[in-house]
Coordinates of C-alpha atoms in Angstrom, one line a residue:
Y129 CA 0.0 0.0 0.0
W130 CA 2.8 2.4 0.9
R131 CA 4.6 1.8 -2.3
R132 CA 1.4 2.0 -4.4
E133 CA 0.5 5.3 -2.8
D134 CA 4.1 6.5 -3.1
I135 CA 4.4 7.4 0.6
L136 CA 7.0 4.9 1.7
R137 CA 9.7 7.6 1.7
D138 CA 7.7 9.4 4.4
V139 CA 7.2 6.3 6.6
N140 CA 9.8 5.2 9.2
V141 CA 9.2 1.5 9.7
Q142 CA 10.7 -0.1 12.8
Y143 CA 10.4 -3.8 13.6
F144 CA 11.3 -5.1 17.1
S145 CA 11.4 -8.8 17.7
A146 CA 12.2 -11.1 20.7
G147 CA 13.8 -13.5 18.3
K148 CA 17.4 -13.6 17.0
A149 CA 16.4 -13.5 13.3
L150 CA 13.5 -12.5 11.1
F151 CA 12.4 -16.1 10.8
G152 CA 13.3 -19.3 12.8
I153 CA 14.3 -21.3 9.7
D154 CA 17.6 -20.1 8.1
S155 CA 16.5 -20.8 4.5
F156 CA 13.7 -18.2 4.7
V157 CA 15.7 -15.4 6.3
P158 CA 17.4 -14.0 3.1
P159 CA 14.2 -13.5 1.0
L160 CA 12.4 -12.0 4.0
M161 CA 15.3 -9.7 4.8
D162 CA 15.3 -8.6 1.2
Y163 CA 11.7 -7.5 1.4
A164 CA 11.9 -6.0 4.9
V165 CA 15.1 -4.0 4.4
N166 CA 15.5 -3.4 0.7
R167 CA 11.9 -3.2 -0.4
Y168 CA 10.3 -1.6 2.6
G169 CA 13.3 0.1 4.3
A170 CA 12.5 -1.3 7.7
E171 CA 14.9 -0.9 10.6
L172 CA 15.1 -4.3 12.4
T173 CA 16.0 -4.8 16.1
F174 CA 16.2 -8.3 17.4
Q175 CA 16.4 -9.8 20.9
S176 CA 14.1 -7.0 22.2
R177 CA 11.3 -7.1 24.7
L178 CA 8.6 -4.5 25.0
V179 CA 8.4 -3.3 28.7
E180 CA 6.3 -0.2 28.6
V181 CA 3.9 1.7 26.4
D182 CA 2.8 5.3 27.1
G183 CA -0.3 5.7 25.0
V184 CA -0.7 9.4 25.7
A185 CA 2.9 10.3 24.8
K186 CA 2.9 7.7 22.0
R187 CA 6.1 6.2 23.4
A188 CA 7.3 2.6 23.5
V189 CA 10.1 1.3 25.7
F190 CA 12.2 -1.8 24.9
D191 CA 14.9 -3.8 26.6
V192 CA 17.3 -4.8 23.8
T193 CA 20.0 -7.5 24.3
R194 CA 23.1 -6.5 22.4
E195 CA 25.7 -8.9 20.9
N196 CA 27.9 -8.6 23.9
G197 CA 25.1 -9.8 26.1
E198 CA 24.4 -6.5 27.8
T199 CA 20.8 -5.1 27.9
E200 CA 20.1 -1.6 26.7
R201 CA 16.8 0.3 27.3
V202 CA 15.6 1.9 24.1
E203 CA 12.7 4.3 23.6
R204 CA 10.8 5.0 20.4
T205 CA 8.0 7.3 19.6
Y206 CA 5.3 6.2 17.2
D207 CA 2.2 7.2 15.2
M208 CA 0.9 3.6 15.1
L209 CA 2.1 0.7 17.2
H210 CA 1.2 -2.9 16.4
V211 CA 2.0 -5.3 19.3
V212 CA 1.9 -9.1 19.4
P213 CA 2.0 -10.4 23.0
P214 CA 4.4 -13.3 23.8
Q215 CA 2.9 -16.8 23.7
I216 CA 2.5 -18.3 27.1
A217 CA 0.5 -21.2 28.6
P218 CA -2.5 -20.5 30.8
D219 CA -1.8 -20.2 34.5
F220 CA -3.5 -23.5 35.3
V221 CA -1.1 -25.3 33.0
R222 CA 2.1 -23.5 34.0
S223 CA 1.4 -24.1 37.7
S224 CA 0.5 -27.8 37.2
P225 CA 2.7 -30.9 37.5
L226 CA 2.2 -31.4 33.7
A227 CA 4.3 -28.4 32.8
N228 CA 7.9 -28.3 31.7
D229 CA 10.4 -25.6 32.7
K230 CA 8.9 -23.2 30.2
G231 CA 5.3 -23.6 31.3
W232 CA 4.0 -25.8 28.4
V233 CA 2.7 -29.3 28.8
D234 CA 5.8 -31.5 28.8
V235 CA 5.8 -34.0 25.9
D236 CA 8.0 -36.2 23.9
K237 CA 8.5 -34.2 20.7
Y238 CA 7.7 -37.2 18.5
T239 CA 5.0 -39.1 20.3
L240 CA 3.5 -36.0 22.1
Q241 CA 3.2 -38.2 25.2
H242 CA 4.0 -36.8 28.6
P243 CA 7.2 -38.4 29.9
R244 CA 5.9 -39.0 33.4
Y245 CA 2.2 -39.3 33.0
R246 CA 1.9 -41.9 30.3
N247 CA -1.8 -41.5 29.8
V248 CA -1.4 -37.8 29.0
F249 CA -0.9 -36.4 25.5
A250 CA -0.9 -32.8 24.3
L251 CA -1.0 -31.2 20.9
G252 CA -1.5 -27.7 19.5
D253 CA -0.4 -24.5 21.1
I254 CA -0.2 -26.0 24.6
A255 CA 2.2 -28.8 23.8
G256 CA 5.9 -28.3 24.8
S257 CA 7.2 -29.7 21.5
P258 CA 9.8 -27.5 19.7
N259 CA 7.8 -26.8 16.6
A260 CA 6.1 -23.7 15.2
K261 CA 2.7 -23.3 16.8
T262 CA 0.5 -23.2 13.7
A263 CA -2.7 -24.6 12.4
A264 CA -0.6 -26.7 10.0
A265 CA 1.2 -28.2 12.9
I266 CA -1.9 -29.3 14.8
K267 CA -3.3 -30.7 11.5
R268 CA -0.3 -33.1 11.4
Q269 CA -0.3 -33.7 15.2
A270 CA -4.0 -34.7 15.5
P271 CA -3.8 -38.1 13.8
V272 CA -0.6 -38.9 15.7
V273 CA -2.2 -38.3 19.1
T274 CA -5.3 -40.1 18.0
R275 CA -3.3 -43.2 17.1
N276 CA -1.2 -43.0 20.3
V277 CA -4.2 -42.5 22.6
L278 CA -6.0 -45.5 21.1
A279 CA -2.8 -47.6 21.4
V280 CA -2.6 -46.8 25.2
L281 CA -6.3 -47.4 25.8
R282 CA -6.1 -50.7 24.0
E283 CA -3.0 -51.7 26.0
E284 CA -1.3 -52.7 22.8
T285 CA 1.8 -55.0 23.3
P286 CA 4.3 -54.1 22.1
L287 CA 3.3 -50.5 22.2
H288 CA 4.1 -48.9 18.8
L289 CA 3.5 -45.2 19.0
A290 CA 3.1 -43.0 15.9
A291 CA 5.6 -40.1 15.5
Y292 CA 5.1 -36.4 14.7
D293 CA 7.9 -35.0 12.4
G294 CA 7.7 -31.4 13.6
Y295 CA 5.8 -30.2 10.5
G296 CA 4.8 -26.5 10.5
G297 CA 3.5 -24.2 7.8
C298 CA 3.7 -20.4 7.8
P299 CA 2.2 -18.4 4.8
V300 CA 4.0 -15.1 5.0
T301 CA 2.5 -12.3 3.0
V302 CA 5.3 -10.1 1.6
E303 CA 3.3 -7.9 -0.8
N304 CA -0.2 -7.7 -2.3
G305 CA -0.5 -10.8 -4.4
K306 CA 2.6 -12.7 -3.2
V307 CA 3.1 -15.1 -0.3
L308 CA 6.2 -17.0 0.9
L309 CA 4.9 -20.4 2.0
A310 CA 7.3 -21.7 4.6
E311 CA 6.9 -25.4 5.3
F312 CA 9.4 -27.3 7.4
V313 CA 9.9 -30.2 9.8
Y314 CA 12.3 -30.7 12.8
G315 CA 15.9 -29.7 12.2
G316 CA 14.8 -26.9 9.8
K317 CA 14.5 -29.2 6.9
L318 CA 12.2 -27.8 4.2
Q319 CA 9.1 -29.9 3.3
P320 CA 7.1 -28.0 0.7
T321 CA 3.7 -29.4 -0.3
I322 CA 4.3 -28.5 -3.9
P323 CA 7.8 -30.0 -4.5
F324 CA 8.5 -28.4 -7.9
L325 CA 8.2 -24.8 -6.5
D326 CA 11.1 -23.2 -4.7
P327 CA 9.7 -22.6 -1.2
T328 CA 12.0 -19.7 -0.5
V329 CA 10.6 -17.7 -3.4
P330 CA 7.3 -15.8 -2.8
S331 CA 4.7 -16.5 -5.5
R332 CA 1.2 -15.7 -6.7
L333 CA 0.3 -19.4 -6.5
N334 CA 1.0 -19.2 -2.7
W335 CA -1.2 -16.1 -2.5
F336 CA -4.0 -18.2 -4.1
I337 CA -3.4 -21.0 -1.6
K338 CA -3.5 -18.6 1.3
T339 CA -6.5 -16.6 0.3
L340 CA -8.7 -19.3 -1.2
V341 CA -7.5 -22.8 -0.2
L342 CA -6.4 -22.4 3.4
P343 CA -9.6 -20.7 4.7
T344 CA -11.7 -23.6 3.3
L345 CA -9.2 -26.1 4.8
Y346 CA -9.4 -24.4 8.2
W347 CA -13.1 -24.0 8.5
E348 CA -14.3 -27.1 6.7
V349 CA -11.7 -29.6 7.5
I350 CA -9.5 -28.8 10.5
L351 CA -12.2 -27.3 12.8
R352 CA -14.6 -30.1 11.8
G353 CA -12.1 -32.7 12.8
R354 CA -12.0 -34.3 9.4
E355 CA -8.9 -36.4 8.8
W356 CA -8.5 -38.4 5.6
F357 CA -5.0 -39.7 6.1
S358 CA -5.1 -41.1 9.7
K359 CA -5.0 -44.9 10.0
A360 CA -6.0 -44.8 13.7

């Protein structure tokens, strides 16, 4: 929009993130950096934490961890501030014996089974598995947990549990009409659904997938619990 209206030169875009990079998978960092820095002229600040917002004065305060490990307090004024709060588990989970040291339900990252309470499984945003917390992830996790819960209930011997591979999918809109569709599994290995397309290149096909295909998949398949590939 800024480019189309020819006002980008008058906009000071600043992006603060608690992460160490623009994206958690290295392969997708260069194309996203190209858009953020070269195309939109954004000033990027990583390893930062928002600690205060003064709405009247339009002032935001961040604690920024520098490369030497020291923390510096940084203030910025703004005309518009968009804030995404950090993901945390609900209090009743964080304070329960099910939680790991970060507050999520402690699970084996493959079987999604609790290491101490063998009849407990977790999936989705509450699970302490080291994957991106996305709808694509829970779509892949659901049949795994279904199979494993049934195996435990049936007291199968030997107990063969299904494994989740860490799949996650993040459709990142980089401009009007183009999306970078980041799909990956544990270890940062890329796993694109359409193998003949370079997943690190934003495309109009991915825009079509995000705007037309994924909403239908979400509302008509995922939320309705439909699963065509589970053998459970």
